[in-house]
Amino acid sequence: MATQLRLRSAKILVINLGAVGTEVVKNLVLGGINSLEILDDSSVVEDDFLSQFFLPNENVVGKLKLPLVIDRIKDLNNRVNLSINTHNISESILSEGYLSKFDLVIATELKKDEMIQLNKVTRKLNIPLYVSGVHGMLGYIFTDLIKHESTSEKDLGNQPRETGTKLSPSKTITKVELNLTKDKELVTVSDEFVELQHFFVSKNLPTQLNRRQMKRLSAAFPLIFSLFECKKEQLENMKTEEIVALLRDTSNRICDLFGIPQTVVTDLSIGAVLQQAYTEFTPSAAILGGALAQDVIQFLSGKESPINNCLILDAFRSEISIYVL
Amino acid sequence: MKSLERVLGPERYLRIRNTSVLMVGAGGIGCELLKNLILCGFGTIHAVDLDTITLSNLNRQFLFRQKDIDQSKSLTVVKAVQNFNYNDCKLEGHHGNIMDTEKFPIEWWDQFSYIFNALDNLEARRYVNKMALFLRKPLMESGTTGFDGQIQPIFPYVTECFECQPKVTPKTYPVCTIRSTPSQPIHCITWAKEFLYHQLFDELEDKTQDQRRQLESETLDRQEIDNLLRESNELAELRRMVLEPGSQFAQELIHKIFQVDIERLVNIESLWRTRKVPEPLDLLELQHELDALLQEPRSQTILVKDTSTWTLLENLYVLIRALESLQKRISSGEESCVPFDKDDEDSLNFVVAAANLRSVVFHIDPKTKFDIKQIAGNIIPAIATTNAIISGFLVLASLPFYDQEPRSRGDFGPVPQTSSTVFTSIRPNKYVTAAALSQPSPLCPACSLSARGILHVSQKDAPTLGQLVEIIKKKYGYEDIALILGKAKLIYDVDFDDNVDRSVLEVAGFVSGELLQVQDDNDELENLEFYISLGDKNELPELVLRQKVKEKEKVKENEENGTGELNNGALEPVEIIDDEVEEPPTKRQKILDIID
């Protein structure tokens, strides 16, 4: 019940109501969050009807989005304090006064420089930040929750868990309490996070993956990071061959930077991402939105240890990997 | 090109736009799944569910609202999604039981290219699995409990079916633990729900003999057995009082079960040598405060405090209120019995309060109403986000099937080899695990024992039974066969040819939706199971039968697999042990013996 209590007191900001934003909002509102604000200054475009199911089924292209969806979201659970904000996003995400009103920020579909700027502010204000986005069958969740402790009951393993054990480079067991009558252990895990700007220059991958794992790495990883370097507007005005060349060139650089073999990115995967880039797709958004909302609920309740820190969805391979960057 | 077309690929997009799929179950997974199907543009979607919407559905089934309570789930979902049916998908809701062969005959099933299961019970899952086997259609199976969820694409006879892996049955507890020596909250909850509540308000069968036998198999303590049987008899007396309005039913019941019965138990010293002795409730001492609580109208609010642990007095209060309410419902003649239902407030309140009072007596920590509802309903709370994740994978995993042109029935091309089953496994370095699909198990009770297909029989021009036998033998290569209708009715074999000259339509039970089993008298070829469909043509399915895996080999395989069990519950009739026979009895013998 402590979970419910913390959920009922948390104030959450969701930035951009795209495909993932829609799924996250649905899940959090159903889950009984206390208060939720949606920040989105966009007007409806044709592609929004791919997956943004709060939109009315009529021609509203060109109209401001949030006023069109607010009633339907409220209808899900009227006990949630729901508010919308259509103020300019670029300004809002830099405003300390605005962001300090929230306990947690979830930003979707941001550009690289936007998320780094936003993260600078959330760090300063000590606010945990989730960032997520989707490119068709590919998607990501990045987390900077600063520092976090979580305690959960686990079944007793073959060997007792030990304080000081590193579960990953950024997750450490800090406390273990035995409950022999129930064959359980109460395990406390401490999570350390880094700022998002370090993600883009991380040298951590080769220390986590052996050579075989590196060779079998999903192309989704380098391609998602490549897309952060190619803006949507830029791709829209290019011919297919030009985009292929650009993606090849960029992904080679990204692979070198992260220490990933360039062979991971095949022509086939570039061809696929060509069709997927910056496109919303409901099943992927449902998975990302489900995982993100679940993690937020766990984070607020202090129970299961959260995603730390880079989750990559490759729906072609039914794979969701988490890396520590 | 539209964006959806771009993501899916233009050819696949077209196939999906023009196909028809079935979704069985419109609950937690169903709501999410339907949203995903619609937004992916599936041309026609049918949704089937027999349930109506309850209050407890609202917090995780996002298509339902307060005003929909008591409405049909399937009919409500198809209406609700019109709000965002941007792709103009055709939707049809069916309120009914998917196992109803009249409402959903096999021809109806045949219109779908894919079947999606979003079910919560084993029986319906098995049935849908069987339909998929008959029709050799791809089936997407799914399930979630708590944070765990799984999807499994099933390509009949090519990959594992739903029954290839034995399913775990719910845990049971020894009767003595439940009735005499509970030590955990679950024991008290089981006692309150399965024993006490059942004895008082549910439909009863006479099981006195069974009860004694089961008790004797568990304990040698005569005194304990006699005591438990006596308790049951006295409860039967009390049950009669339920029908007498105005009787002191509630008071007497509480006095008996929490005081008299416990005092008797305490006297059986053998039980308490290593256990803490239970402490009977002293009702006389509590009476005064209890009366005050009962007279105070505001006490009603206790009933809805479902997340705090009730005190001893509060539990007594709730129990009395629940008993009064249940007695009223039964004695008024409105209902002859009230089976336990976690969503029925009276029955839930009864079980919560009775379980907690018993916990107090046995020095066990009481639980909240919310917790007991989960436990008594055998539910690990369904988590909306798990359903959302799993429903995303359900649709993703179905997409490769539409990469290729439709092939002949049962031919799935290379898709099964590249498909995977996916389950959530949240770790520091991953969120889900995907695994390649396995081959069908040679021991599977559903897909290894027989081939399956639809037997079309013309109502105008039906064959005689003798003709049918000859056609079957010729088509599939059997030398001699036996025909069994339904579960165990033999209608033909070499020694039983009374019906051969009659039209099959005159054979009692030969109706649409019934199953007809063909068994090889020579035990060479596998069995064949037909789904009978009466219509306007005579037609047998195109099938190539596999050689039978001999029982001996199976036993060997079984031993290797470490299960050591023959056939794993393959057929309904129990196996007959006959020392005279050197060969293990064939299945036909088993069935015949049962008929005799």
Short mmCIF file of C-alpha atoms in Angstrom, two decimals, chain B residues 294-537:
data_model
loop_
_atom_site.label_atom_id
_atom_site.label_comp_id
_atom_site.label_asym_id
_atom_site.label_seq_id
_atom_site.Cartn_x
_atom_site.Cartn_y
_atom_site.Cartn_z
CA LEU B 294 -23.38 -3.39 15.71
CA GLN B 295 -25.72 -0.64 16.85
CA GLU B 296 -23.56 2.17 15.56
CA PRO B 297 -24.63 3.03 11.97
CA ARG B 298 -21.22 4.47 11.15
CA SER B 299 -19.68 1.02 11.59
CA GLN B 300 -20.76 0.36 7.98
CA THR B 301 -17.60 2.13 6.85
CA ILE B 302 -15.49 -0.78 8.12
CA LEU B 303 -16.72 -2.84 5.19
CA VAL B 304 -15.02 -0.59 2.66
CA LYS B 305 -11.74 -0.16 4.53
CA ASP B 306 -10.13 -2.78 2.36
CA THR B 307 -6.50 -1.76 2.72
CA SER B 308 -6.22 -1.65 6.49
CA THR B 309 -6.11 -4.67 8.78
CA TRP B 310 -9.32 -5.04 10.78
CA THR B 311 -9.28 -5.50 14.54
CA LEU B 312 -10.75 -8.58 16.20
CA LEU B 313 -13.99 -6.71 16.87
CA GLU B 314 -14.15 -5.30 13.37
CA ASN B 315 -13.74 -8.79 11.93
CA LEU B 316 -16.57 -10.04 14.13
CA TYR B 317 -18.70 -7.13 13.00
CA VAL B 318 -18.05 -7.85 9.32
CA LEU B 319 -18.67 -11.56 9.76
CA ILE B 320 -22.04 -10.96 11.40
CA ARG B 321 -23.11 -8.48 8.73
CA ALA B 322 -22.03 -10.85 5.96
CA LEU B 323 -23.83 -13.78 7.59
CA GLU B 324 -27.03 -11.78 7.95
CA SER B 325 -26.89 -10.66 4.37
CA LEU B 326 -26.19 -14.12 3.01
CA GLN B 327 -28.89 -15.65 5.17
CA LYS B 328 -31.36 -13.11 3.85
CA ARG B 329 -30.49 -13.87 0.25
CA ILE B 330 -30.95 -17.59 0.73
CA SER B 331 -33.92 -17.67 3.12
CA SER B 332 -35.86 -15.24 0.95
CA GLY B 333 -35.71 -17.88 -1.77
CA GLU B 334 -34.07 -15.52 -4.24
CA GLU B 335 -31.02 -17.75 -4.45
CA SER B 336 -30.79 -21.39 -3.44
CA CYS B 337 -27.07 -21.09 -2.80
CA VAL B 338 -24.37 -18.45 -3.21
CA PRO B 339 -21.13 -19.88 -4.60
CA PHE B 340 -18.00 -18.01 -3.58
CA ASP B 341 -17.09 -15.18 -5.90
CA LYS B 342 -14.36 -12.67 -5.05
CA ASP B 343 -16.50 -9.97 -6.64
CA ASP B 344 -19.54 -10.81 -4.51
CA GLU B 345 -19.14 -8.48 -1.51
CA ASP B 346 -21.03 -10.69 0.95
CA SER B 347 -19.10 -13.83 0.17
CA LEU B 348 -15.79 -11.97 0.15
CA ASN B 349 -16.54 -10.21 3.47
CA PHE B 350 -17.45 -13.54 5.02
CA VAL B 351 -14.21 -15.19 3.91
CA VAL B 352 -12.03 -12.24 4.95
CA ALA B 353 -13.53 -11.98 8.42
CA ALA B 354 -13.68 -15.73 9.05
CA ALA B 355 -10.09 -16.23 7.85
CA ASN B 356 -8.84 -13.38 10.02
CA LEU B 357 -10.66 -14.59 13.12
CA ARG B 358 -9.19 -18.01 12.62
CA SER B 359 -5.77 -16.40 12.20
CA VAL B 360 -6.21 -14.63 15.54
CA VAL B 361 -7.11 -17.93 17.20
CA PHE B 362 -4.01 -19.63 15.77
CA HIS B 363 -1.63 -16.73 16.42
CA ILE B 364 -1.22 -15.92 12.72
CA ASP B 365 -1.08 -12.35 11.38
CA PRO B 366 -4.41 -11.24 9.89
CA LYS B 367 -4.53 -9.78 6.37
CA THR B 368 -6.35 -6.91 4.73
CA LYS B 369 -9.48 -7.43 2.65
CA PHE B 370 -7.51 -6.34 -0.42
CA ASP B 371 -4.84 -8.99 0.17
CA ILE B 372 -7.32 -11.75 0.91
CA LYS B 373 -9.28 -10.92 -2.20
CA GLN B 374 -6.14 -11.51 -4.25
CA ILE B 375 -5.34 -14.76 -2.48
CA ALA B 376 -8.89 -16.12 -2.36
CA GLY B 377 -9.44 -15.25 -6.00
CA ASN B 378 -6.23 -17.18 -6.78
CA ILE B 379 -4.95 -14.09 -8.42
CA ILE B 380 -1.61 -12.54 -8.46
CA PRO B 381 -2.77 -9.00 -9.15
CA ALA B 382 -2.86 -8.40 -12.86
CA ILE B 383 -0.67 -5.48 -13.69
CA ALA B 384 -1.84 -3.17 -16.44
CA THR B 385 1.67 -2.40 -17.64
CA THR B 386 2.55 -6.08 -18.05
CA ASN B 387 -0.59 -6.50 -20.15
CA ALA B 388 0.43 -3.49 -22.23
CA ILE B 389 3.91 -4.88 -22.89
CA ILE B 390 2.65 -8.37 -23.72
CA SER B 391 -0.06 -7.04 -26.04
CA GLY B 392 2.57 -5.10 -27.96
CA PHE B 393 4.55 -8.30 -28.49
CA LEU B 394 1.41 -10.24 -29.45
CA VAL B 395 0.88 -8.08 -32.50
CA LEU B 396 4.57 -7.77 -33.37
CA ALA B 397 4.97 -11.54 -33.33
CA SER B 398 2.01 -12.03 -35.68
CA LEU B 399 3.40 -9.72 -38.36
CA PRO B 400 5.91 -12.10 -40.05
CA PHE B 401 3.02 -14.42 -40.98
CA TYR B 402 1.75 -11.68 -43.28
CA ASP B 403 5.13 -11.30 -45.00
CA GLN B 404 4.24 -14.11 -47.38
CA GLU B 405 1.38 -14.91 -49.70
CA PRO B 406 -1.19 -17.24 -48.13
CA ARG B 407 -0.15 -20.88 -48.60
CA SER B 408 -2.05 -24.13 -48.44
CA ARG B 409 -3.61 -25.09 -45.12
CA GLY B 410 -1.04 -26.04 -42.50
CA ASP B 411 1.92 -24.77 -44.53
CA PHE B 412 3.46 -21.81 -42.77
CA GLY B 413 6.59 -21.52 -44.90
CA PRO B 414 9.73 -20.40 -43.10
CA VAL B 415 7.83 -18.27 -40.54
CA PRO B 416 7.83 -20.82 -37.66
CA GLN B 417 11.62 -21.13 -37.87
CA THR B 418 12.13 -17.40 -37.46
CA SER B 419 9.38 -16.80 -34.87
CA SER B 420 10.00 -16.78 -31.18
CA THR B 421 8.22 -17.04 -27.90
CA VAL B 422 8.84 -13.98 -25.75
CA PHE B 423 8.59 -13.61 -21.99
CA THR B 424 9.34 -10.78 -19.65
CA SER B 425 12.41 -11.30 -17.49
CA ILE B 426 13.46 -8.04 -15.97
CA ARG B 427 17.20 -8.03 -15.25
CA PRO B 428 19.85 -5.31 -14.99
CA ASN B 429 20.85 -6.05 -18.63
CA LYS B 430 17.56 -6.96 -20.31
CA TYR B 431 13.82 -6.69 -20.05
CA VAL B 432 12.54 -9.67 -22.05
CA THR B 433 13.86 -12.99 -23.30
CA ALA B 434 13.04 -14.40 -26.71
CA ALA B 435 13.46 -18.09 -27.54
CA ALA B 436 13.06 -20.02 -30.79
CA LEU B 437 9.90 -22.12 -31.02
CA SER B 438 10.24 -25.81 -30.19
CA GLN B 439 8.99 -28.74 -32.22
CA PRO B 440 5.76 -30.37 -31.08
CA SER B 441 6.26 -32.74 -28.17
CA PRO B 442 5.84 -36.42 -29.16
CA LEU B 443 4.03 -36.87 -25.85
CA CYS B 444 1.59 -34.03 -26.25
CA PRO B 445 -1.97 -35.09 -25.38
CA ALA B 446 -3.37 -32.63 -27.90
CA CYS B 447 -1.20 -32.70 -31.00
CA SER B 448 0.86 -35.90 -30.91
CA LEU B 449 -1.82 -38.57 -30.57
CA SER B 450 -3.93 -37.73 -33.56
CA ALA B 451 -4.12 -35.89 -36.80
CA ARG B 452 -7.12 -33.62 -37.07
CA GLY B 453 -9.44 -32.26 -39.69
CA ILE B 454 -12.98 -31.38 -40.55
CA LEU B 455 -15.32 -34.06 -41.83
CA HIS B 456 -17.94 -32.50 -44.07
CA VAL B 457 -21.10 -34.54 -44.43
CA SER B 458 -23.91 -33.60 -46.77
CA GLN B 459 -27.31 -33.50 -45.15
CA LYS B 460 -28.99 -34.34 -48.45
CA ASP B 461 -26.65 -37.06 -49.58
CA ALA B 462 -25.03 -38.53 -46.48
CA PRO B 463 -23.14 -41.83 -46.74
CA THR B 464 -24.04 -44.89 -44.71
CA LEU B 465 -21.75 -45.63 -41.81
CA GLY B 466 -20.32 -48.57 -43.79
CA GLN B 467 -19.55 -46.31 -46.74
CA LEU B 468 -17.90 -43.77 -44.48
CA VAL B 469 -15.68 -46.47 -42.97
CA GLU B 470 -14.58 -47.58 -46.46
CA ILE B 471 -13.88 -44.02 -47.61
CA ILE B 472 -11.78 -43.29 -44.54
CA LYS B 473 -9.81 -46.52 -44.88
CA LYS B 474 -9.09 -45.89 -48.53
CA LYS B 475 -8.21 -42.22 -48.17
CA TYR B 476 -5.80 -42.50 -45.26
CA GLY B 477 -4.46 -46.03 -45.69
CA TYR B 478 -5.87 -47.76 -42.62
CA GLU B 479 -6.55 -51.51 -42.88
CA ASP B 480 -9.15 -51.76 -40.15
CA ILE B 481 -10.56 -49.04 -37.99
CA ALA B 482 -12.81 -48.35 -35.05
CA LEU B 483 -14.95 -45.22 -34.86
CA ILE B 484 -15.67 -43.50 -31.59
CA LEU B 485 -18.15 -40.69 -31.36
CA GLY B 486 -17.73 -38.00 -28.73
CA LYS B 487 -15.84 -38.95 -25.61
CA ALA B 488 -16.40 -42.70 -25.56
CA LYS B 489 -19.24 -43.97 -27.73
CA LEU B 490 -18.15 -46.77 -30.02
CA ILE B 491 -20.17 -46.70 -33.23
CA TYR B 492 -18.16 -49.08 -35.37
CA ASP B 493 -15.42 -51.67 -35.32
CA VAL B 494 -14.86 -55.04 -37.00
CA ASP B 495 -16.83 -56.84 -34.32
CA PHE B 496 -19.53 -54.23 -34.07
CA ASP B 497 -21.09 -53.59 -37.45
CA ASP B 498 -24.76 -53.21 -36.45
CA ASN B 499 -24.95 -49.69 -37.84
CA VAL B 500 -23.16 -50.09 -41.17
CA ASP B 501 -26.26 -49.94 -43.34
CA ARG B 502 -27.72 -46.90 -41.70
CA SER B 503 -27.06 -43.38 -42.84
CA VAL B 504 -24.58 -41.68 -40.55
CA LEU B 505 -27.23 -39.06 -39.87
CA GLU B 506 -29.29 -41.76 -38.15
CA VAL B 507 -26.49 -42.60 -35.75
CA ALA B 508 -27.42 -40.96 -32.47
CA GLY B 509 -25.03 -38.14 -31.61
CA PHE B 510 -23.66 -37.69 -35.14
CA VAL B 511 -24.20 -33.93 -35.22
CA SER B 512 -22.31 -30.78 -36.12
CA GLY B 513 -19.67 -29.85 -33.57
CA GLU B 514 -19.26 -33.42 -32.28
CA LEU B 515 -15.90 -35.16 -32.53
CA LEU B 516 -15.40 -38.46 -34.33
CA GLN B 517 -12.28 -40.43 -33.53
CA VAL B 518 -10.75 -42.93 -35.92
CA GLN B 519 -8.44 -45.55 -34.41
CA ASP B 520 -6.22 -47.92 -36.29
CA ASP B 521 -7.02 -51.52 -35.36
CA ASN B 522 -3.54 -52.53 -36.44
CA ASP B 523 -1.98 -49.81 -34.34
CA GLU B 524 0.27 -48.70 -37.22
CA LEU B 525 -0.98 -45.25 -38.12
CA GLU B 526 -1.79 -42.45 -35.77
CA ASN B 527 -5.36 -41.79 -34.73
CA LEU B 528 -7.47 -39.30 -36.54
CA GLU B 529 -9.92 -36.91 -34.99
CA PHE B 530 -12.65 -35.36 -37.10
CA TYR B 531 -14.77 -32.37 -36.26
CA ILE B 532 -18.16 -33.22 -37.77
CA SER B 533 -19.71 -30.52 -39.88
CA LEU B 534 -23.10 -31.20 -41.47
CA GLY B 535 -23.74 -29.09 -44.54
CA ASP B 536 -24.13 -29.44 -48.27
CA LYS B 537 -21.07 -31.44 -49.24
#
